[in-house]
Amino acid sequence: MKKNVFVRSVRLVLRDEPRIFMMIPVCALLDAAFPYIGIIFSARLLTELTLGKDPGMLFFYAGMLAGLTFIGMLLKNAAGQYLDVLYYIEMKRIVQSICEKSWRLDYSMFSDNALRNRIQSMSDWIYWQGPIAAVQKLQGMIRHILSLLASIAIMVTLVTARAQGDDIIASCLNSFMFAAVFLVGFAIRTVVLIRNDIKTNALGAEITRKKEKHIGRFYDLVWASCGDYKRGKDIRVFSAADLLLDRIGQTLGEVKRLDIKSRTSEAKKDIFGDITEAVFSLAVYLLMGLKAFYRAFGIGSLIEYTGMVSQFSSSVSGMISVFADFIANTQYLNMYFEFMDMKECEANGTKIPEIKDGISLEIKDVTFTYPGTQSPALKEVSLTIGRREKVAFIGTNGSGKSTLVKLICGLYRPDSGQICLNGVPIDEYDRSRYRRLISAIFQDYSLFAFSLGENVSANSEYDSVRAEKALKMANFGRRYADLKDGLETPVSVYMDDNGIELSGGEEQKVAIARCHYKDAPFVIADEPTAALDPISEAGIYSNLFENVRDKTGIFISHRLSSCKMCDRIAVFDKGRLVEFGSHEELSSAGGLYEKMWNAQAGYYV
Ligand code: ADP
Ligand code: MG
């Protein structure tokens, strides 16, 4: 059976941060009790003023009122602040766990827009509708219940206080029927308000679900485009502002339409609630006024009852709204737990790779179609890369080279066929152990807005000597010598005013350094020098080849001269492997390779 999401939230928070549940009763009690200090002592003070004979008592009640209000305020604030800090600590954990979960999910799942939108929209509502919010609602509920109990206790004396006199109104006020009608009226009001609140809040949650799609797009469109350093260039040079504004208008229009729907129902709820409230208050004040008129109680008590009635009323409507909130919250919690329960890595075996004498790779009859697309990006590709062999992948744009790299890295799985490393299908390996074997420079690599050292090592702790060596091997040495903060230099001005903005080629060098730093036995470089000048390129290639001398390597490049350094060349065309052999074999085979080779040679002759 599926566990209730609310119970799960409470257990989650209880497990992580039990102090929260120690503080909740304290805070709820202080919050609930606080208003009563004012009500009770100002009533006593008034009674003393009108009827009292002892001025000492006047001072006593005034002192109590001021003193207790002060102490109560102090305690209430201190406890509230402490609890807020605890909530904050737990919120940090929850946000981190969402990020961690995202990265544990199979990369291929992110082809799905819905998943990306879910994460995007969660980043918005997790603070006010996530598991912490559920616990906060519980706290609110406890507080309202405590307050309600206190006000009921005092209200009972209001209803039972006997009116003095023997006319019809007095006997009416004292009759049992009168109290009963009063209570039934109150019960009806409560039920109506509950239904109303639940309906509205459920609609709110439903609309948030629908908004998910738009919110994701909205963030990307508006904020990312306004603040983005890279996109800013294209937007200005191609005067794309109108296009963007137009799209922003469309997206916001959709969001507005959904918003209006939820706001209309909120407004209806508010009007309805206000009318019910007014009728109820009228009845209560009439009752109190009449009872006071018929001397059921004195002026001091009248003040007390007035305060109680408003406490009673606010705790009842508070309870109702928390209760309705709970119900709406369930929908958000469902979305949260749906995500956290998503099945992780489909192919995660237990085998530990044995790589004593190098890595060989066997690609057997692999066909692969990207999720959500129709035609395969790879068709029946078979090739074997021997231990310590270097193979170049070449082919026209879109022929499937990068796709095959992604499959080899285990980011996607083939529709059919198999990829084996040292004779074992890669799905049978423990995923993280398998990934440790591969050092890849992706065509669309990305750097982080962290320090240079963290970028090279992909870690917050790193070996500086190794990192510097890796940067030098990637021809970043000259630029590095200029950096006064060395490895500590923040990459990109986004993170730090002291950050450096790297050129496209320099970024690529850092990505290459990352590959050197990892020093894995299997190196894959997907167009690693596309952004580099010819002098850097030559140096980088010779270092890369030096580094992989005892390793297995795949190199993708459009500069065919660099392919000559590889043992064999695999030529791709429209998702198929069309030629596979050494440069000598292929350069006169009359196939695609020869054609490409001759086309490029033309520039240099
Ligand atoms: P290349 O040989 O230039 O590296 P790719 O392997 O990147 O080519 O792309 C092969 C084909 O797969 C192309 O037609 C491309 O449009 C398509 N493709 C690449 N990445 C994706 C993706 N993430 N989703 C859907 N289709 C993709
Ligand atoms: Mg590519």
XYZ file of C-alpha atoms and ligand atoms in Angstrom:
633
model
C 0.000 0.000 0.000
C 1.213 3.495 -0.748
C 2.165 5.286 2.387
C 0.400 8.533 3.090
C 2.584 11.360 1.804
C 1.936 13.444 4.853
C 3.101 10.685 7.179
C 6.137 10.244 4.948
C 6.969 13.935 5.203
C 6.719 13.890 8.979
C 8.912 10.801 9.168
C 11.437 12.324 6.800
C 11.756 15.473 8.888
C 11.684 13.495 12.147
C 14.549 11.321 10.935
C 16.686 14.234 9.754
C 15.977 16.834 12.386
C 14.145 15.498 15.489
C 14.704 18.817 17.298
C 11.978 20.269 15.097
C 9.445 18.056 16.804
C 10.675 19.079 20.221
C 10.208 22.718 19.333
C 6.808 22.431 17.638
C 4.768 21.924 20.845
C 6.719 24.680 22.584
C 6.127 27.142 19.793
C 2.511 26.112 19.283
C 1.809 26.536 22.975
C 3.503 29.938 23.188
C 1.776 31.160 20.042
C -1.608 29.955 21.229
C -1.264 31.284 24.766
C 0.127 34.697 23.914
C -3.077 36.493 22.872
C -4.816 35.313 26.046
C -2.412 37.234 28.272
C -3.713 40.486 26.841
C -7.347 39.422 26.868
C -7.418 38.064 30.408
C -5.402 40.755 32.128
C -6.986 43.721 30.387
C -10.406 42.315 31.396
C -9.241 42.001 35.029
C -7.862 45.496 34.872
C -11.169 46.855 33.628
C -13.157 44.986 36.265
C -10.828 46.398 38.889
C -11.270 49.900 37.441
C -15.062 49.782 37.485
C -15.730 47.774 40.624
C -12.474 47.479 42.555
C -11.718 49.218 45.782
C -8.022 48.412 46.093
C -5.689 50.513 43.905
C -2.926 47.992 44.712
C -4.734 45.367 42.643
C -4.853 47.821 39.776
C -1.087 48.033 39.833
C -0.802 44.284 40.160
C -2.901 43.580 37.035
C -1.219 46.339 35.035
C 2.167 44.906 36.019
C 1.104 41.372 35.119
C -0.245 42.550 31.798
C 2.927 44.408 30.836
C 5.360 41.882 32.341
C 3.767 38.742 30.959
C 3.298 40.336 27.547
C 6.976 41.203 27.548
C 8.187 37.774 28.705
C 5.719 36.001 26.444
C 6.906 38.019 23.487
C 10.553 37.247 24.260
C 9.971 33.512 24.636
C 7.697 33.319 21.621
C 10.198 35.100 19.408
C 13.224 33.163 20.638
C 11.509 29.791 20.192
C 10.132 30.838 16.799
C 13.533 31.963 15.552
C 15.190 28.776 16.725
C 12.559 26.652 15.035
C 12.946 28.674 11.853
C 16.671 27.952 11.845
C 15.939 24.233 12.230
C 13.457 24.393 9.366
C 16.066 26.142 7.292
C 18.685 23.469 7.964
C 16.218 20.774 6.988
C 15.178 22.700 3.883
C 18.807 22.791 2.799
C 18.908 18.993 3.099
C 15.739 18.567 1.096
C 16.966 20.811 -1.703
C 20.276 18.946 -1.780
C 18.484 15.614 -1.898
C 16.463 16.760 -4.909
C 19.676 17.742 -6.718
C 21.335 14.466 -5.793
C 18.327 12.526 -6.973
C 18.348 14.362 -10.313
C 21.912 13.310 -10.943
C 21.277 9.733 -9.951
C 18.525 9.427 -12.520
C 19.479 8.017 -15.878
C 20.669 10.740 -18.209
C 18.397 9.414 -20.932
C 15.330 10.186 -18.788
C 16.064 13.852 -19.262
C 14.963 13.645 -22.882
C 11.559 13.955 -21.276
C 10.437 17.573 -20.989
C 7.988 16.691 -18.254
C 10.809 15.595 -15.971
C 12.813 18.744 -16.571
C 9.723 20.864 -15.969
C 8.964 18.995 -12.770
C 12.402 19.791 -11.390
C 12.135 23.385 -12.515
C 8.734 23.923 -10.935
C 9.711 22.074 -7.772
C 12.488 24.606 -7.281
C 9.693 27.145 -6.975
C 7.144 25.475 -4.663
C 9.317 23.141 -2.613
C 9.748 25.921 -0.023
C 6.076 26.536 0.615
C 4.479 23.204 -0.292
C 7.201 20.626 0.300
C 7.658 18.267 3.274
C 8.753 21.137 5.549
C 5.614 23.042 4.711
C 3.605 19.946 5.671
C 5.271 19.916 9.075
C 4.684 23.647 9.444
C 1.020 23.092 8.730
C 0.997 20.484 11.458
C 2.482 23.082 13.794
C -0.210 25.563 12.756
C -2.902 22.982 13.374
C -1.649 22.240 16.888
C -1.542 25.926 17.660
C -5.092 26.507 16.465
C -6.393 23.515 18.377
C -4.792 24.716 21.610
C -6.167 28.189 21.103
C -9.583 26.801 20.303
C -9.689 24.662 23.441
C -8.807 27.664 25.594
C -11.428 29.872 23.999
C -14.104 27.156 24.229
C -13.452 26.766 27.935
C -14.143 30.437 28.450
C -17.007 30.598 25.957
C -18.841 27.894 27.873
C -19.168 30.367 30.718
C -20.590 32.893 28.245
C -23.283 30.526 27.048
C -24.125 29.299 30.535
C -24.055 32.665 32.322
C -27.646 33.277 33.388
C -29.465 36.426 32.396
C -31.150 38.225 35.304
C -34.807 39.167 34.928
C -38.118 37.475 34.193
C -39.195 38.898 30.835
C -39.373 36.859 27.649
C -35.899 37.819 26.380
C -34.194 36.812 29.599
C -35.868 33.409 29.655
C -35.078 32.987 25.972
C -31.411 33.714 26.665
C -31.384 31.188 29.467
C -33.183 28.418 27.576
C -31.451 25.278 26.478
C -32.976 25.571 22.984
C -31.297 28.891 22.479
C -27.845 27.470 23.180
C -28.584 24.500 20.913
C -29.675 26.655 17.961
C -26.609 28.755 18.477
C -24.298 25.730 18.357
C -25.994 24.209 15.311
C -25.700 27.506 13.442
C -22.062 27.583 14.296
C -21.507 23.996 13.137
C -23.160 24.714 9.786
C -20.950 27.738 9.271
C -17.850 25.653 9.996
C -18.753 22.878 7.564
C -19.532 25.344 4.789
C -16.217 27.127 5.271
C -14.281 23.836 5.245
C -15.844 22.682 1.987
C -15.198 26.026 0.420
C -11.557 26.125 1.445
C -10.826 22.586 0.346
C -12.305 23.178 -3.065
C -10.326 26.338 -3.651
C -7.014 24.930 -2.474
C -7.408 21.771 -4.517
C -8.001 23.938 -7.564
C -4.821 25.876 -6.696
C -2.741 22.692 -6.643
C -4.289 21.508 -9.884
C -3.394 24.795 -11.528
C 0.181 24.575 -10.257
C 0.439 21.188 -11.928
C -0.733 22.736 -15.192
C 1.581 25.693 -14.747
C 4.619 23.389 -14.442
C 5.150 23.415 -18.164
C 4.900 27.174 -18.471
C 6.968 27.962 -15.414
C 9.891 25.917 -16.747
C 9.739 27.705 -20.067
C 9.206 31.038 -18.402
C 12.343 30.894 -16.287
C 14.434 29.908 -19.214
C 12.930 32.512 -21.464
C 12.815 35.520 -19.236
C 15.425 35.357 -16.568
C 17.989 33.237 -18.314
C 17.800 35.455 -21.406
C 17.969 38.744 -19.522
C 20.943 37.848 -17.399
C 22.796 35.522 -19.710
C 26.208 36.681 -20.735
C 26.434 34.389 -23.761
C 22.936 34.799 -25.150
C 23.154 38.560 -24.655
C 25.380 38.842 -27.711
C 23.026 37.109 -30.115
C 20.004 38.927 -28.750
C 21.637 42.273 -29.397
C 23.346 41.632 -32.715
C 20.310 39.956 -34.269
C 17.868 42.363 -32.576
C 16.026 39.387 -31.161
C 14.474 41.388 -28.318
C 11.092 41.666 -30.056
C 10.997 37.956 -30.698
C 11.767 37.227 -27.061
C 9.291 39.784 -25.748
C 6.651 38.271 -27.961
C 7.294 34.800 -26.605
C 7.434 36.050 -23.045
C 4.048 37.658 -23.671
C 2.622 34.377 -24.912
C 3.954 32.370 -21.991
C 2.871 34.913 -19.438
C -0.523 35.012 -21.114
C -0.929 31.290 -20.483
C 0.193 31.634 -16.882
C -2.117 34.627 -16.401
C -5.092 32.675 -17.743
C -4.483 29.916 -15.214
C -3.845 32.457 -12.461
C -7.081 34.301 -13.089
C -8.943 31.031 -12.712
C -7.432 30.336 -9.311
C -7.752 33.930 -8.153
C -11.405 34.120 -9.124
C -12.168 31.132 -7.006
C -10.071 32.588 -4.142
C -12.032 35.824 -4.354
C -15.356 33.980 -4.335
C -14.198 32.053 -1.322
C -13.157 35.240 0.444
C -16.494 37.018 -0.135
C -18.415 33.960 0.965
C -16.234 33.560 4.052
C -16.596 37.228 4.954
C -20.389 37.129 4.748
C -20.594 33.991 6.891
C -18.234 35.593 9.353
C -20.290 38.782 9.552
C -23.542 36.891 10.217
C -21.893 34.814 12.891
C -20.313 37.830 14.593
C -23.621 39.643 14.597
C -25.271 36.705 16.353
C -22.526 36.436 18.937
C -22.325 40.134 19.743
C -26.087 40.271 20.038
C -25.955 37.394 22.468
C -23.193 38.990 24.494
C -24.778 42.406 24.483
C -28.120 41.073 25.605
C -26.588 38.935 28.312
C -24.559 41.871 29.602
C -27.694 44.025 29.443
C -29.518 41.435 31.516
C -26.589 41.475 33.932
C -25.423 37.936 33.322
C -21.901 39.309 33.753
C -20.022 42.549 34.335
C -18.217 44.911 32.027
C -14.802 43.248 32.559
C -16.158 39.886 31.472
C -17.730 41.509 28.459
C -14.264 42.630 27.341
C -12.918 39.156 27.996
C -15.706 37.505 26.023
C -15.234 39.874 23.116
C -11.576 38.871 22.961
C -12.464 35.219 23.304
C -14.998 35.343 20.520
C -12.454 36.774 18.146
C -9.861 34.204 19.274
C -12.406 31.467 18.861
C -13.379 32.687 15.455
C -9.822 33.089 14.233
C -8.718 29.709 15.545
C -11.673 28.005 13.888
C -11.046 29.660 10.548
C -7.315 29.081 11.036
C -7.954 25.379 11.571
C -10.163 25.215 8.558
C -7.667 26.882 6.330
C -4.797 24.707 7.608
C -6.949 21.652 7.055
C -7.749 22.682 3.494
C -4.077 23.497 3.024
C -3.218 19.978 4.110
C -5.415 18.578 1.418
C -3.918 20.774 -1.280
C -0.456 20.098 0.120
C -1.031 16.388 -0.487
C -0.965 17.036 -4.219
C 2.380 18.803 -4.001
C 3.782 16.133 -1.715
C 2.633 13.566 -4.254
C 4.599 15.399 -6.932
C 7.636 15.540 -4.647
C 7.549 11.878 -3.670
C 6.723 10.825 -7.230
C 10.020 12.423 -8.195
C 12.008 11.095 -5.244
C 10.665 7.579 -5.885
C 11.541 7.605 -9.580
C 13.386 4.512 -10.602
C 17.073 5.168 -10.874
C 19.715 3.767 -13.178
C 18.119 0.925 -15.107
C 21.378 -0.745 -15.879
C 23.457 -0.913 -12.785
C 25.183 -4.225 -12.430
C 27.487 -5.435 -9.721
C 30.569 -6.457 -11.682
C 33.838 -4.675 -10.967
C 35.800 -4.059 -14.187
C 39.104 -5.943 -14.553
C 41.485 -3.758 -16.509
C 44.969 -5.043 -15.750
C 46.192 -5.091 -19.325
C 44.143 -2.326 -20.815
C 40.705 -1.853 -22.197
C 39.126 -3.312 -25.278
C 35.729 -2.301 -26.532
C 33.330 -4.261 -28.635
C 30.312 -2.657 -30.230
C 27.991 -5.334 -31.550
C 25.275 -4.493 -34.001
C 24.123 -1.400 -32.129
C 21.005 0.456 -33.229
C 19.827 3.456 -31.267
C 16.984 5.934 -31.500
C 16.844 9.012 -29.270
C 13.754 8.996 -27.037
C 10.965 10.926 -28.683
C 12.430 10.727 -32.190
C 11.404 8.551 -35.111
C 14.454 7.453 -37.037
C 17.512 5.834 -35.484
C 20.656 7.946 -35.019
C 22.763 4.778 -35.189
C 22.029 1.772 -37.377
C 23.571 -1.671 -36.879
C 26.980 -0.367 -35.947
C 29.615 -2.993 -35.173
C 33.256 -2.358 -34.440
C 35.974 -3.546 -32.121
C 38.662 -1.428 -30.518
C 41.602 -3.442 -29.245
C 43.602 -2.933 -26.077
C 45.652 0.275 -26.239
C 44.333 0.953 -29.716
C 43.570 4.502 -30.868
C 40.629 4.881 -33.210
C 39.423 8.000 -34.993
C 35.697 8.506 -35.648
C 35.035 10.699 -38.623
C 32.041 11.541 -40.736
C 29.781 14.380 -41.766
C 27.765 16.371 -39.218
C 24.927 14.371 -37.785
C 26.353 11.009 -38.805
C 26.137 9.647 -35.251
C 29.684 9.963 -33.879
C 28.789 11.845 -30.700
C 25.791 9.589 -30.230
C 28.006 6.537 -30.164
C 30.213 8.254 -27.586
C 27.179 8.831 -25.361
C 26.216 5.159 -25.666
C 29.749 4.069 -24.774
C 29.620 6.298 -21.691
C 26.381 4.553 -20.703
C 24.349 7.771 -20.894
C 21.890 6.075 -23.230
C 21.265 2.402 -23.908
C 20.989 0.872 -27.389
C 17.588 -0.210 -28.747
C 19.285 -3.406 -29.839
C 22.796 -4.748 -29.900
C 25.359 -4.578 -27.168
C 28.450 -2.728 -26.009
C 31.054 -4.811 -24.195
C 34.142 -3.707 -22.317
C 36.762 -6.406 -21.924
C 34.167 -8.936 -23.009
C 31.511 -7.965 -20.459
C 28.334 -6.050 -21.440
C 28.683 -2.613 -19.855
C 25.259 -2.875 -18.178
C 26.662 -5.631 -15.989
C 29.247 -3.366 -14.430
C 28.684 -1.293 -11.387
C 27.839 2.030 -13.010
C 30.096 4.297 -11.005
C 33.047 1.886 -11.235
C 32.531 1.750 -14.974
C 32.479 5.527 -15.303
C 35.768 5.763 -13.440
C 37.401 4.065 -16.431
C 36.381 6.739 -18.886
C 37.741 10.206 -19.329
C 35.681 11.997 -21.917
C 35.784 15.436 -23.444
C 32.291 15.924 -24.793
C 31.664 18.017 -27.819
C 29.305 20.190 -25.751
C 31.359 19.971 -22.541
C 30.462 22.345 -19.764
C 32.501 24.123 -17.149
C 31.220 25.169 -13.744
C 31.250 28.691 -12.385
C 33.662 27.490 -9.682
C 37.415 27.773 -9.299
C 39.816 26.654 -11.995
C 41.142 23.845 -9.779
C 37.615 22.601 -9.079
C 36.888 22.636 -12.785
C 39.969 20.641 -13.649
C 39.465 18.082 -10.887
C 35.656 18.154 -10.763
C 36.131 18.069 -7.025
C 36.337 20.512 -4.137
C 39.542 18.860 -2.964
C 42.257 18.305 -5.480
C 45.938 17.665 -6.022
C 47.325 21.061 -7.064
C 50.477 19.670 -8.638
C 48.493 17.276 -10.784
C 45.992 19.982 -11.712
C 48.733 22.373 -12.806
C 50.397 19.637 -14.829
C 47.091 18.827 -16.524
C 46.591 22.487 -17.434
C 50.075 22.663 -18.912
C 49.478 19.526 -20.950
C 46.339 21.150 -22.293
C 48.413 24.156 -23.444
C 46.845 26.375 -20.814
C 50.263 27.017 -19.245
C 50.846 30.527 -20.603
C 47.433 31.797 -19.529
C 47.814 30.046 -16.209
C 51.079 31.846 -15.467
C 49.183 35.167 -15.647
C 46.602 34.207 -13.036
C 47.619 35.629 -9.693
C 45.180 33.354 -7.833
C 46.302 30.263 -9.740
C 43.985 27.307 -9.287
C 41.807 29.354 -6.953
C 40.822 31.699 -9.771
C 37.069 31.627 -10.249
C 36.099 30.626 -13.761
C 33.488 33.025 -15.132
C 32.515 36.367 -13.688
C 29.178 34.884 -12.618
C 30.521 33.533 -9.382
C 32.915 36.197 -8.365
C 33.912 39.720 -9.356
C 37.500 38.468 -9.442
C 36.528 35.713 -11.847
C 37.983 35.394 -15.303
C 36.042 35.104 -18.510
C 37.692 32.503 -20.736
C 37.687 32.512 -24.511
C 36.058 29.563 -26.298
C 39.447 28.005 -27.002
C 40.636 28.545 -23.428
C 37.510 26.886 -22.083
C 38.164 23.942 -24.305
C 41.699 23.707 -22.927
C 40.313 23.524 -19.404
C 37.980 20.740 -20.534
C 40.968 18.902 -21.967
C 42.889 19.450 -18.724
C 39.995 17.819 -16.884
C 40.472 14.779 -19.076
C 44.223 14.704 -18.341
C 43.609 15.124 -14.611
C 41.266 12.173 -14.424
C 43.904 10.009 -16.055
C 41.482 7.177 -16.810
C 42.537 4.161 -18.893
C 40.021 4.907 -21.640
C 40.042 8.348 -23.232
C 37.345 9.727 -25.497
C 37.796 13.131 -27.107
C 34.882 14.439 -29.172
C 36.162 17.304 -31.343
C 38.384 18.471 -28.490
C 40.175 21.079 -30.567
C 37.314 22.547 -32.556
C 37.830 25.966 -30.970
C 41.621 25.966 -30.930
C 44.175 27.788 -33.002
C 46.398 25.564 -35.197
C 49.450 25.961 -32.981
C 47.600 25.023 -29.804
C 45.911 22.195 -31.642
C 49.149 20.591 -32.729
C 50.588 20.840 -29.219
C 47.437 19.540 -27.583
C 47.169 16.587 -29.903
C 50.719 15.532 -29.334
C 50.174 15.769 -25.549
C 46.894 13.896 -25.764
C 48.506 11.126 -27.779
C 51.442 11.068 -25.406
C 49.055 10.729 -22.483
C 47.051 7.904 -24.061
C 50.027 5.952 -25.341
C 49.261 3.080 -22.953
C 45.533 3.645 -23.038
C 42.630 2.983 -25.316
C 41.341 6.045 -27.110
C 38.629 7.379 -29.390
C 39.253 10.665 -31.162
C 36.690 12.569 -33.139
C 37.918 15.379 -35.306
C 37.279 17.011 -38.617
C 41.004 17.727 -39.055
C 41.861 14.546 -40.817
C 45.586 15.119 -40.356
C 45.132 14.257 -36.694
C 43.350 11.028 -37.641
C 46.515 9.863 -39.303
C 48.025 9.475 -35.841
C 45.349 6.914 -34.934
C 45.742 3.208 -35.579
C 42.445 2.899 -37.354
C 39.725 5.148 -38.656
C 35.988 4.520 -38.424
C 33.987 6.456 -41.002
C 30.323 7.165 -40.242
C 27.621 8.211 -42.627
C 23.931 8.726 -41.778
C 24.169 6.615 -38.639
C 26.036 3.733 -40.264
C 29.637 2.686 -40.029
C 30.682 2.722 -43.682
C 34.440 2.224 -43.553
C 36.860 0.976 -40.926
C 40.606 0.630 -41.451
C 43.986 2.337 -41.307
C 44.745 5.614 -43.056
C 46.799 3.768 -45.650
C 43.970 1.374 -46.411
C 41.227 3.959 -46.570
C 43.001 6.836 -48.304
C 43.033 4.933 -51.568
C 39.917 2.824 -51.115
C 37.786 5.143 -53.204
C 35.267 5.643 -50.416
C 34.044 8.522 -48.279
C 37.346 8.791 -46.410
C 39.333 9.316 -49.575
C 36.865 11.952 -50.711
C 37.060 13.820 -47.387
C 40.823 13.505 -47.256
C 41.224 14.940 -50.725
C 38.751 17.750 -50.006
C 40.747 18.813 -46.983
C 44.153 18.287 -48.556
C 43.106 20.904 -51.117
C 43.473 23.619 -48.456
C 46.985 22.711 -47.581
C 48.541 21.896 -50.930
P 27.744 13.844 -35.047
O 28.213 12.748 -35.919
O 27.840 15.170 -35.745
O 28.416 13.856 -33.723
P 25.390 13.240 -33.502
O 25.718 11.886 -33.019
O 25.527 14.346 -32.546
O 26.201 13.570 -34.833
O 23.896 13.247 -34.042
C 23.344 12.218 -34.806
C 21.872 12.494 -35.019
O 21.170 12.393 -33.801
C 21.605 13.877 -35.585
O 20.663 13.753 -36.602
C 21.017 14.654 -34.406
O 20.037 15.526 -34.845
C 20.410 13.569 -33.565
N 20.534 13.906 -32.144
C 21.664 14.237 -31.482
N 21.430 14.456 -30.182
C 20.105 14.270 -29.997
C 19.233 14.322 -28.858
N 19.685 14.610 -27.643
N 17.926 14.064 -29.061
C 17.459 13.759 -30.272
N 18.211 13.674 -31.372
C 19.531 13.924 -31.264
Mg 29.306 15.342 -32.772
